[in-house]
Amino acid sequence: MPTPHHPPTSRPRRRAGWIAALAAAVLAVPVLGAPAAVAAPGDPAVASSFDLKPGPDLRGVVTSLKAALPTQGVQELLDQGNRVAKTGASCATDPFGTGDDGAVLAPARKLCWDAGDAATEEWIPQGITGVSDAQADELWGTREPLVTAWYDKAGAALCSADFGTCPDKGVRLSFLDPETPVPGTPDGRRYRHVLLVEPYVNSYGNASYRAVDVHAGGIAWYKYHLYVADTMNGLRVFDMRSLLDLNPDQNASVDDTTLNGLKSNVTDEGKIGRQSNVYYGHTYRYVLPQVASYRFAAAQGNSSAGTCVATGAPKASYISIDRSAPAAPALIMGEYCNSDAAHPEKGRVGALPVDDATGLLRETGGRVAATSAYHLPRDLTQGAARYDGTYYFNRSYLDNSGSLRRATVTGGRLVDLGGSITNAVGPEDLYVEHGQSVPGGGTRYLWSLTEHRADTTAGCTDAGSPCGRVVYAHRLSDVLARP
């Protein structure tokens, strides 16, 4: 999560003890003058601060859009992937190196984006989820897709001079099946981008859509529903059955005729939604419209700064699904906080119940009531997952090696389990591949992705912990085996 969630981007001299130094700085906050209500790291938090209320139902507008534009399934989207990720020996990008402290945990699996996505300054990778969140059998038809989220950072700054006004394109998803090789290319894996959109009725009374302007620091997929973190507000919800196809004939040079007799265009980068009876999507073939949302019931005391407050609604910085208790699936949500002397809060993590019958959050009396919440043991947390009672946290600081932490609820508090595990530079959201589809239990993986592109900027040339964008996984057993 880069600016505004990160501290300023000037890069300090690397040192192996950045985590210890930051912790020491926070612990050095004087007692005199500190807020009386500052919570201790790991203490229980007020669970109701995470409670959510449903927002407007957008399914009617989406139904109108589906009457105009054909829909496509996830499997077909994967089959028609127009980009190729590399794995195995062909994936040379390495944001792990030996680590700042020389004790990095290397990944068990790793995938590299194509050259354009690996180097783009416009799109920044953030969230990750997959079919193991969505389905107990870990299959979507016959495929096993991962889904990642990117937010559009660049805006007008990176538009070419002849382009004119450059819009914020919001958030895109990447659908990638790590298990299905490209025919004839064993190390290749096809993937495809999808643009997230928010439907609305325009001034002419027609169904249209616009970009979803959120950070997308976390995503989670359950049944047909994809949850996207909306930092200051709560969650946005999308339905995988509503993938709209703007170019079904796969010929981008000719506008397609839509189901309602209009046209769709995938060549104009500056337009989105229905304009002059033509549907656009900033050149993306697929758009996925929002169908619902959940907003925090409590008042939001946070701002867009990196620091956090102790009470009121949290930030929805990252999310994941806990499927370890089949009868009680949960959505885990937590905050990114860059604490300092004036703002010592390290953030909170909470759990919200999921209704397995619908894939939506479980409501009682029009409210989704959180089942637990804790103050985080440490700040700078970029992603959180929970499985079998153990919490996993990704932490990062600028272009230093990241830190994977573990914690459990012991004595009513969320406390560290073992030491820090050095991992990749710029680690983000977390996703557990649970392995429950294999009789007796298959290999469990803890997936994540990195955000920093590899370049020659000061700091990213460090051989011990270089920058680079990858999707990667650790075996959960390897993580738990660390002291």
Short mmCIF file of N, CA and C in Angstrom, two decimals, residues 295-455:
data_model
loop_
_atom_site.label_atom_id
_atom_site.label_comp_id
_atom_site.label_asym_id
_atom_site.label_seq_id
_atom_site.Cartn_x
_atom_site.Cartn_y
_atom_site.Cartn_z
N ARG A 295 -21.45 -0.69 4.71
CA ARG A 295 -20.82 0.48 5.30
C ARG A 295 -20.70 0.30 6.80
N PHE A 296 -19.64 0.86 7.36
CA PHE A 296 -19.47 0.77 8.81
C PHE A 296 -20.64 1.44 9.52
N ALA A 297 -21.14 0.77 10.55
CA ALA A 297 -22.25 1.32 11.32
C ALA A 297 -21.75 2.43 12.26
N ALA A 298 -20.53 2.27 12.77
CA ALA A 298 -19.97 3.27 13.68
C ALA A 298 -19.42 4.46 12.91
N ALA A 299 -19.27 5.58 13.59
CA ALA A 299 -18.68 6.77 12.98
C ALA A 299 -17.20 6.51 12.71
N GLN A 300 -16.72 7.07 11.60
CA GLN A 300 -15.33 6.88 11.19
C GLN A 300 -14.47 8.00 11.78
N GLY A 301 -13.55 7.64 12.66
CA GLY A 301 -12.66 8.63 13.25
C GLY A 301 -11.32 8.73 12.58
N ASN A 302 -11.04 7.82 11.65
CA ASN A 302 -9.76 7.84 10.93
C ASN A 302 -9.80 8.85 9.80
N SER A 303 -8.64 9.20 9.31
CA SER A 303 -8.50 10.00 8.11
C SER A 303 -7.74 9.18 7.08
N SER A 304 -7.43 9.79 5.94
CA SER A 304 -6.69 9.06 4.91
C SER A 304 -5.20 8.99 5.22
N ALA A 305 -4.77 9.59 6.33
CA ALA A 305 -3.36 9.50 6.71
C ALA A 305 -3.02 8.08 7.13
N GLY A 306 -1.75 7.80 7.29
CA GLY A 306 -1.33 6.45 7.65
C GLY A 306 -1.58 6.09 9.10
N THR A 307 -1.78 7.10 9.97
CA THR A 307 -2.01 6.82 11.37
C THR A 307 -3.46 6.38 11.62
N CYS A 308 -3.70 5.83 12.81
CA CYS A 308 -5.02 5.30 13.14
C CYS A 308 -5.48 5.77 14.50
N VAL A 309 -6.79 5.66 14.73
CA VAL A 309 -7.38 5.94 16.03
C VAL A 309 -7.77 4.62 16.68
N ALA A 310 -8.07 4.69 17.99
CA ALA A 310 -8.33 3.46 18.75
C ALA A 310 -9.79 3.05 18.76
N THR A 311 -10.70 3.99 18.48
CA THR A 311 -12.12 3.71 18.61
C THR A 311 -12.87 4.12 17.35
N GLY A 312 -14.13 3.74 17.29
CA GLY A 312 -14.93 4.02 16.11
C GLY A 312 -14.64 3.04 15.00
N ALA A 313 -15.18 3.31 13.83
CA ALA A 313 -15.00 2.41 12.69
C ALA A 313 -13.53 2.28 12.33
N PRO A 314 -13.09 1.09 11.96
CA PRO A 314 -11.70 0.91 11.53
C PRO A 314 -11.54 1.31 10.07
N LYS A 315 -10.34 1.27 9.58
CA LYS A 315 -10.09 1.29 8.14
C LYS A 315 -10.23 -0.13 7.61
N ALA A 316 -10.79 -0.26 6.44
CA ALA A 316 -10.83 -1.57 5.77
C ALA A 316 -9.64 -1.62 4.83
N SER A 317 -8.46 -1.88 5.39
CA SER A 317 -7.23 -1.85 4.59
C SER A 317 -7.00 -3.16 3.85
N TYR A 318 -7.39 -4.29 4.43
CA TYR A 318 -7.17 -5.60 3.82
C TYR A 318 -8.20 -6.57 4.38
N ILE A 319 -8.50 -7.61 3.61
CA ILE A 319 -9.50 -8.60 4.02
C ILE A 319 -9.08 -9.99 3.54
N SER A 320 -9.67 -11.02 4.14
CA SER A 320 -9.43 -12.40 3.71
C SER A 320 -10.58 -13.26 4.24
N ILE A 321 -10.60 -14.52 3.83
CA ILE A 321 -11.63 -15.47 4.25
C ILE A 321 -10.99 -16.56 5.12
N ASP A 322 -11.64 -16.86 6.24
CA ASP A 322 -11.23 -17.98 7.09
C ASP A 322 -12.25 -19.10 6.90
N ARG A 323 -11.83 -20.20 6.25
CA ARG A 323 -12.69 -21.35 6.00
C ARG A 323 -12.37 -22.52 6.92
N SER A 324 -11.56 -22.32 7.94
CA SER A 324 -11.11 -23.45 8.74
C SER A 324 -12.24 -24.08 9.56
N ALA A 325 -13.29 -23.33 9.87
CA ALA A 325 -14.47 -23.88 10.55
C ALA A 325 -15.61 -23.90 9.53
N PRO A 326 -15.87 -25.03 8.87
CA PRO A 326 -16.86 -25.06 7.78
C PRO A 326 -18.23 -24.52 8.15
N ALA A 327 -18.62 -24.69 9.41
CA ALA A 327 -19.94 -24.22 9.83
C ALA A 327 -19.97 -22.73 10.16
N ALA A 328 -18.79 -22.12 10.21
CA ALA A 328 -18.73 -20.70 10.61
C ALA A 328 -17.66 -19.96 9.82
N PRO A 329 -17.82 -19.86 8.49
CA PRO A 329 -16.83 -19.09 7.72
C PRO A 329 -16.85 -17.63 8.14
N ALA A 330 -15.71 -16.97 8.01
CA ALA A 330 -15.61 -15.59 8.48
C ALA A 330 -14.80 -14.75 7.51
N LEU A 331 -15.13 -13.49 7.45
CA LEU A 331 -14.33 -12.52 6.70
C LEU A 331 -13.48 -11.77 7.71
N ILE A 332 -12.16 -11.79 7.50
CA ILE A 332 -11.21 -11.12 8.38
C ILE A 332 -10.89 -9.76 7.78
N MET A 333 -10.92 -8.72 8.59
CA MET A 333 -10.66 -7.36 8.13
C MET A 333 -9.71 -6.67 9.10
N GLY A 334 -8.74 -5.91 8.55
CA GLY A 334 -7.81 -5.22 9.43
C GLY A 334 -7.33 -3.90 8.86
N GLU A 335 -6.56 -3.19 9.69
CA GLU A 335 -6.11 -1.84 9.39
C GLU A 335 -4.60 -1.77 9.14
N TYR A 336 -4.21 -0.94 8.18
CA TYR A 336 -2.82 -0.52 8.03
C TYR A 336 -2.64 0.76 8.85
N CYS A 337 -1.66 0.77 9.76
CA CYS A 337 -1.39 1.95 10.57
C CYS A 337 0.12 2.16 10.67
N ASN A 338 0.56 3.36 10.39
CA ASN A 338 1.95 3.74 10.56
C ASN A 338 2.02 4.59 11.82
N SER A 339 2.24 3.95 12.96
CA SER A 339 2.15 4.64 14.24
C SER A 339 3.35 5.55 14.47
N ASP A 340 3.13 6.59 15.28
CA ASP A 340 4.21 7.48 15.68
C ASP A 340 3.94 7.94 17.10
N ALA A 341 4.78 8.84 17.61
CA ALA A 341 4.66 9.26 19.01
C ALA A 341 3.31 9.89 19.30
N ALA A 342 2.78 10.66 18.34
CA ALA A 342 1.49 11.31 18.55
C ALA A 342 0.31 10.40 18.27
N HIS A 343 0.56 9.33 17.51
CA HIS A 343 -0.51 8.40 17.12
C HIS A 343 0.01 6.97 17.32
N PRO A 344 0.00 6.48 18.55
CA PRO A 344 0.63 5.19 18.84
C PRO A 344 -0.17 3.96 18.44
N GLU A 345 -1.41 4.13 17.97
CA GLU A 345 -2.24 2.96 17.66
C GLU A 345 -1.65 2.15 16.52
N LYS A 346 -1.62 0.83 16.70
CA LYS A 346 -1.05 -0.08 15.71
C LYS A 346 -2.10 -0.68 14.78
N GLY A 347 -3.37 -0.40 15.05
CA GLY A 347 -4.44 -0.93 14.22
C GLY A 347 -5.20 -2.04 14.89
N ARG A 348 -6.29 -2.46 14.23
CA ARG A 348 -7.15 -3.51 14.76
C ARG A 348 -7.44 -4.55 13.68
N VAL A 349 -7.82 -5.72 14.11
CA VAL A 349 -8.26 -6.77 13.19
C VAL A 349 -9.55 -7.36 13.75
N GLY A 350 -10.54 -7.57 12.89
CA GLY A 350 -11.81 -8.11 13.34
C GLY A 350 -12.30 -9.22 12.44
N ALA A 351 -13.34 -9.91 12.87
CA ALA A 351 -13.93 -11.01 12.10
C ALA A 351 -15.43 -10.78 11.96
N LEU A 352 -15.93 -11.02 10.75
CA LEU A 352 -17.35 -10.84 10.42
C LEU A 352 -17.91 -12.15 9.88
N PRO A 353 -19.13 -12.54 10.27
CA PRO A 353 -19.67 -13.84 9.85
C PRO A 353 -20.14 -13.83 8.40
N VAL A 354 -19.90 -14.94 7.70
CA VAL A 354 -20.35 -15.13 6.32
C VAL A 354 -21.47 -16.17 6.31
N ASP A 355 -22.52 -15.89 5.56
CA ASP A 355 -23.63 -16.84 5.40
C ASP A 355 -23.28 -17.79 4.26
N ASP A 356 -23.02 -19.05 4.59
CA ASP A 356 -22.58 -20.01 3.58
C ASP A 356 -23.66 -20.27 2.53
N ALA A 357 -24.90 -20.06 2.88
CA ALA A 357 -25.99 -20.34 1.93
C ALA A 357 -26.00 -19.32 0.79
N THR A 358 -25.65 -18.08 1.09
CA THR A 358 -25.72 -17.02 0.07
C THR A 358 -24.37 -16.50 -0.37
N GLY A 359 -23.35 -16.69 0.44
CA GLY A 359 -22.05 -16.10 0.16
C GLY A 359 -21.97 -14.64 0.57
N LEU A 360 -23.05 -14.10 1.10
CA LEU A 360 -23.05 -12.73 1.61
C LEU A 360 -22.77 -12.74 3.12
N LEU A 361 -22.50 -11.58 3.69
CA LEU A 361 -22.30 -11.52 5.12
C LEU A 361 -23.61 -11.80 5.84
N ARG A 362 -23.50 -12.40 7.02
CA ARG A 362 -24.69 -12.80 7.77
C ARG A 362 -25.25 -11.59 8.53
N GLU A 363 -26.49 -11.25 8.24
CA GLU A 363 -27.14 -10.11 8.88
C GLU A 363 -28.14 -10.57 9.93
N THR A 364 -28.22 -9.79 10.98
CA THR A 364 -29.26 -9.97 11.99
C THR A 364 -29.88 -8.60 12.25
N GLY A 365 -31.15 -8.47 11.91
CA GLY A 365 -31.82 -7.20 12.10
C GLY A 365 -31.21 -6.08 11.28
N GLY A 366 -30.78 -6.40 10.06
CA GLY A 366 -30.23 -5.38 9.18
C GLY A 366 -28.83 -4.94 9.54
N ARG A 367 -28.11 -5.76 10.29
CA ARG A 367 -26.76 -5.40 10.72
C ARG A 367 -25.88 -6.64 10.70
N VAL A 368 -24.64 -6.50 10.24
CA VAL A 368 -23.65 -7.57 10.30
C VAL A 368 -22.82 -7.32 11.56
N ALA A 369 -22.96 -8.20 12.55
CA ALA A 369 -22.30 -8.02 13.84
C ALA A 369 -20.97 -8.78 13.85
N ALA A 370 -19.89 -8.06 14.11
CA ALA A 370 -18.57 -8.69 14.19
C ALA A 370 -18.54 -9.68 15.36
N THR A 371 -17.82 -10.77 15.18
CA THR A 371 -17.74 -11.80 16.21
C THR A 371 -16.53 -11.64 17.12
N SER A 372 -15.52 -10.86 16.68
CA SER A 372 -14.35 -10.63 17.52
C SER A 372 -13.56 -9.46 16.95
N ALA A 373 -12.73 -8.87 17.79
CA ALA A 373 -11.83 -7.81 17.34
C ALA A 373 -10.69 -7.67 18.35
N TYR A 374 -9.50 -7.39 17.83
CA TYR A 374 -8.32 -7.22 18.67
C TYR A 374 -7.47 -6.06 18.15
N HIS A 375 -6.77 -5.42 19.06
CA HIS A 375 -5.74 -4.48 18.66
C HIS A 375 -4.53 -5.28 18.17
N LEU A 376 -3.97 -4.88 17.06
CA LEU A 376 -2.87 -5.63 16.47
C LEU A 376 -1.62 -5.56 17.35
N PRO A 377 -0.86 -6.65 17.40
CA PRO A 377 0.38 -6.62 18.17
C PRO A 377 1.41 -5.63 17.62
N ARG A 378 1.34 -5.39 16.27
CA ARG A 378 2.35 -4.55 15.63
C ARG A 378 1.72 -3.72 14.53
N ASP A 379 2.37 -2.61 14.21
CA ASP A 379 1.85 -1.73 13.17
C ASP A 379 2.39 -2.14 11.80
N LEU A 380 2.17 -1.29 10.79
CA LEU A 380 2.66 -1.48 9.42
C LEU A 380 2.15 -2.78 8.79
N THR A 381 0.96 -3.22 9.19
CA THR A 381 0.40 -4.47 8.68
C THR A 381 -0.30 -4.23 7.35
N GLN A 382 0.08 -5.00 6.33
CA GLN A 382 -0.44 -4.84 4.98
C GLN A 382 -1.44 -5.93 4.59
N GLY A 383 -1.48 -7.01 5.34
CA GLY A 383 -2.40 -8.10 5.02
C GLY A 383 -2.55 -9.01 6.22
N ALA A 384 -3.72 -9.65 6.34
CA ALA A 384 -3.98 -10.56 7.45
C ALA A 384 -4.81 -11.73 6.98
N ALA A 385 -4.51 -12.90 7.51
CA ALA A 385 -5.32 -14.09 7.27
C ALA A 385 -5.38 -14.88 8.57
N ARG A 386 -6.42 -15.69 8.71
CA ARG A 386 -6.56 -16.53 9.89
C ARG A 386 -6.95 -17.92 9.45
N TYR A 387 -6.32 -18.93 10.07
CA TYR A 387 -6.68 -20.31 9.77
C TYR A 387 -6.36 -21.17 10.98
N ASP A 388 -7.33 -22.01 11.39
CA ASP A 388 -7.18 -22.88 12.56
C ASP A 388 -6.71 -22.10 13.78
N GLY A 389 -7.20 -20.88 13.94
CA GLY A 389 -6.91 -20.10 15.13
C GLY A 389 -5.61 -19.31 15.09
N THR A 390 -4.80 -19.52 14.06
CA THR A 390 -3.55 -18.77 13.93
C THR A 390 -3.74 -17.62 12.95
N TYR A 391 -3.31 -16.44 13.35
CA TYR A 391 -3.33 -15.27 12.48
C TYR A 391 -1.97 -15.13 11.80
N TYR A 392 -2.00 -14.69 10.55
CA TYR A 392 -0.79 -14.41 9.78
C TYR A 392 -0.86 -12.96 9.32
N PHE A 393 0.24 -12.22 9.51
CA PHE A 393 0.27 -10.80 9.17
C PHE A 393 1.48 -10.49 8.29
N ASN A 394 1.24 -9.83 7.17
CA ASN A 394 2.32 -9.28 6.36
C ASN A 394 2.58 -7.85 6.78
N ARG A 395 3.85 -7.52 7.00
CA ARG A 395 4.24 -6.15 7.35
C ARG A 395 5.31 -5.69 6.36
N SER A 396 5.29 -4.41 6.04
CA SER A 396 6.33 -3.91 5.14
C SER A 396 6.65 -2.46 5.46
N TYR A 397 7.84 -2.05 5.07
CA TYR A 397 8.28 -0.68 5.27
C TYR A 397 9.15 -0.27 4.09
N LEU A 398 8.60 0.62 3.25
CA LEU A 398 9.32 1.11 2.07
C LEU A 398 9.90 -0.05 1.28
N ASP A 399 11.20 0.01 0.93
CA ASP A 399 11.79 -1.04 0.10
C ASP A 399 12.69 -1.96 0.91
N ASN A 400 12.43 -2.07 2.21
CA ASN A 400 13.12 -3.08 3.02
C ASN A 400 12.43 -4.43 2.84
N SER A 401 13.10 -5.49 3.25
CA SER A 401 12.45 -6.79 3.26
C SER A 401 11.21 -6.73 4.14
N GLY A 402 10.17 -7.45 3.72
CA GLY A 402 8.96 -7.51 4.51
C GLY A 402 9.13 -8.46 5.68
N SER A 403 8.10 -8.51 6.51
CA SER A 403 8.11 -9.35 7.70
C SER A 403 6.79 -10.08 7.80
N LEU A 404 6.84 -11.40 7.88
CA LEU A 404 5.66 -12.23 8.09
C LEU A 404 5.61 -12.59 9.57
N ARG A 405 4.50 -12.23 10.22
CA ARG A 405 4.33 -12.50 11.64
C ARG A 405 3.19 -13.48 11.86
N ARG A 406 3.23 -14.18 12.99
CA ARG A 406 2.16 -15.08 13.39
C ARG A 406 1.67 -14.68 14.78
N ALA A 407 0.40 -14.95 15.06
CA ALA A 407 -0.15 -14.62 16.38
C ALA A 407 -1.32 -15.55 16.68
N THR A 408 -1.59 -15.73 17.96
CA THR A 408 -2.75 -16.50 18.41
C THR A 408 -3.42 -15.76 19.56
N VAL A 409 -4.68 -16.10 19.78
CA VAL A 409 -5.39 -15.54 20.93
C VAL A 409 -5.07 -16.41 22.14
N THR A 410 -4.35 -15.84 23.09
CA THR A 410 -3.91 -16.55 24.30
C THR A 410 -4.25 -15.69 25.51
N GLY A 411 -4.97 -16.26 26.45
CA GLY A 411 -5.36 -15.49 27.62
C GLY A 411 -6.22 -14.30 27.28
N GLY A 412 -7.02 -14.43 26.20
CA GLY A 412 -7.91 -13.36 25.80
C GLY A 412 -7.25 -12.23 25.04
N ARG A 413 -5.97 -12.38 24.68
CA ARG A 413 -5.24 -11.35 23.95
C ARG A 413 -4.60 -11.95 22.70
N LEU A 414 -4.39 -11.12 21.69
CA LEU A 414 -3.75 -11.54 20.45
C LEU A 414 -2.25 -11.31 20.60
N VAL A 415 -1.50 -12.39 20.75
CA VAL A 415 -0.07 -12.27 21.07
C VAL A 415 0.78 -12.97 20.00
N ASP A 416 2.00 -12.49 19.85
CA ASP A 416 2.91 -13.05 18.86
C ASP A 416 3.15 -14.53 19.10
N LEU A 417 3.24 -15.27 18.00
CA LEU A 417 3.60 -16.68 18.03
C LEU A 417 4.92 -16.80 17.31
N GLY A 418 5.99 -17.07 18.01
CA GLY A 418 7.30 -17.18 17.38
C GLY A 418 7.83 -15.81 16.96
N GLY A 419 8.91 -15.84 16.19
CA GLY A 419 9.59 -14.62 15.79
C GLY A 419 9.16 -14.13 14.42
N SER A 420 9.83 -13.07 14.01
CA SER A 420 9.57 -12.49 12.70
C SER A 420 10.20 -13.35 11.61
N ILE A 421 9.48 -13.49 10.48
CA ILE A 421 9.98 -14.25 9.33
C ILE A 421 10.23 -13.26 8.20
N THR A 422 11.46 -13.16 7.75
CA THR A 422 11.80 -12.23 6.68
C THR A 422 11.27 -12.76 5.35
N ASN A 423 10.55 -11.91 4.61
CA ASN A 423 10.03 -12.34 3.32
C ASN A 423 10.29 -11.27 2.26
N ALA A 424 9.43 -11.15 1.29
CA ALA A 424 9.69 -10.33 0.11
C ALA A 424 9.64 -8.83 0.43
N VAL A 425 10.22 -8.05 -0.44
CA VAL A 425 10.08 -6.60 -0.39
C VAL A 425 8.68 -6.23 -0.89
N GLY A 426 7.96 -5.42 -0.13
CA GLY A 426 6.64 -4.95 -0.55
C GLY A 426 5.53 -5.98 -0.51
N PRO A 427 5.43 -6.86 0.51
CA PRO A 427 4.35 -7.85 0.55
C PRO A 427 3.03 -7.19 0.91
N GLU A 428 1.94 -7.72 0.37
CA GLU A 428 0.63 -7.09 0.54
C GLU A 428 -0.37 -8.06 1.18
N ASP A 429 -1.55 -8.15 0.60
CA ASP A 429 -2.68 -8.93 1.10
C ASP A 429 -2.31 -10.41 1.22
N LEU A 430 -3.07 -11.17 2.02
CA LEU A 430 -2.83 -12.60 2.22
C LEU A 430 -4.07 -13.42 1.88
N TYR A 431 -3.82 -14.66 1.45
CA TYR A 431 -4.89 -15.60 1.07
C TYR A 431 -4.42 -17.01 1.38
N VAL A 432 -5.25 -17.78 2.08
CA VAL A 432 -4.92 -19.16 2.44
C VAL A 432 -5.56 -20.13 1.47
N GLU A 433 -4.75 -20.94 0.80
CA GLU A 433 -5.25 -22.09 0.03
C GLU A 433 -5.32 -23.25 1.00
N HIS A 434 -6.55 -23.66 1.35
CA HIS A 434 -6.74 -24.50 2.53
C HIS A 434 -6.54 -25.99 2.31
N GLY A 435 -6.58 -26.47 1.09
CA GLY A 435 -6.32 -27.89 0.84
C GLY A 435 -7.38 -28.83 1.32
N GLN A 436 -8.58 -28.32 1.67
CA GLN A 436 -9.63 -29.18 2.21
C GLN A 436 -10.26 -30.08 1.15
N SER A 437 -9.99 -29.82 -0.10
CA SER A 437 -10.57 -30.64 -1.16
C SER A 437 -9.89 -32.00 -1.29
N VAL A 438 -8.71 -32.16 -0.70
CA VAL A 438 -7.96 -33.42 -0.78
C VAL A 438 -8.30 -34.27 0.44
N PRO A 439 -8.72 -35.53 0.24
CA PRO A 439 -9.02 -36.39 1.38
C PRO A 439 -7.84 -36.46 2.35
N GLY A 440 -8.11 -36.20 3.61
CA GLY A 440 -7.05 -36.18 4.60
C GLY A 440 -6.31 -34.86 4.67
N GLY A 441 -6.61 -33.94 3.72
CA GLY A 441 -5.98 -32.63 3.74
C GLY A 441 -4.81 -32.53 2.78
N GLY A 442 -4.87 -31.59 1.88
CA GLY A 442 -3.77 -31.37 0.94
C GLY A 442 -2.81 -30.32 1.46
N THR A 443 -1.83 -29.96 0.65
CA THR A 443 -0.86 -28.95 1.03
C THR A 443 -1.56 -27.59 1.15
N ARG A 444 -1.31 -26.93 2.24
CA ARG A 444 -1.87 -25.60 2.45
C ARG A 444 -0.81 -24.56 2.10
N TYR A 445 -1.25 -23.52 1.41
CA TYR A 445 -0.34 -22.45 1.01
C TYR A 445 -0.84 -21.11 1.53
N LEU A 446 0.10 -20.26 1.86
CA LEU A 446 -0.20 -18.88 2.22
C LEU A 446 0.28 -18.00 1.06
N TRP A 447 -0.70 -17.48 0.30
CA TRP A 447 -0.39 -16.70 -0.90
C TRP A 447 -0.32 -15.21 -0.58
N SER A 448 0.51 -14.52 -1.35
CA SER A 448 0.55 -13.07 -1.28
C SER A 448 1.08 -12.55 -2.61
N LEU A 449 1.32 -11.25 -2.68
CA LEU A 449 1.88 -10.63 -3.88
C LEU A 449 2.64 -9.39 -3.45
N THR A 450 3.55 -8.94 -4.32
CA THR A 450 4.38 -7.78 -4.00
C THR A 450 4.00 -6.61 -4.90
N GLU A 451 4.21 -5.38 -4.40
CA GLU A 451 3.71 -4.21 -5.12
C GLU A 451 4.78 -3.42 -5.88
N HIS A 452 6.05 -3.46 -5.45
CA HIS A 452 7.05 -2.56 -6.02
C HIS A 452 7.61 -3.11 -7.33
N ARG A 453 7.61 -2.30 -8.36
CA ARG A 453 8.21 -2.73 -9.61
C ARG A 453 9.73 -2.70 -9.49
N ALA A 454 10.38 -3.57 -10.21
CA ALA A 454 11.84 -3.60 -10.23
C ALA A 454 12.35 -2.48 -11.11
N ASP A 455 13.21 -1.62 -10.57
CA ASP A 455 13.79 -0.55 -11.37
C ASP A 455 15.15 -0.18 -10.77
#
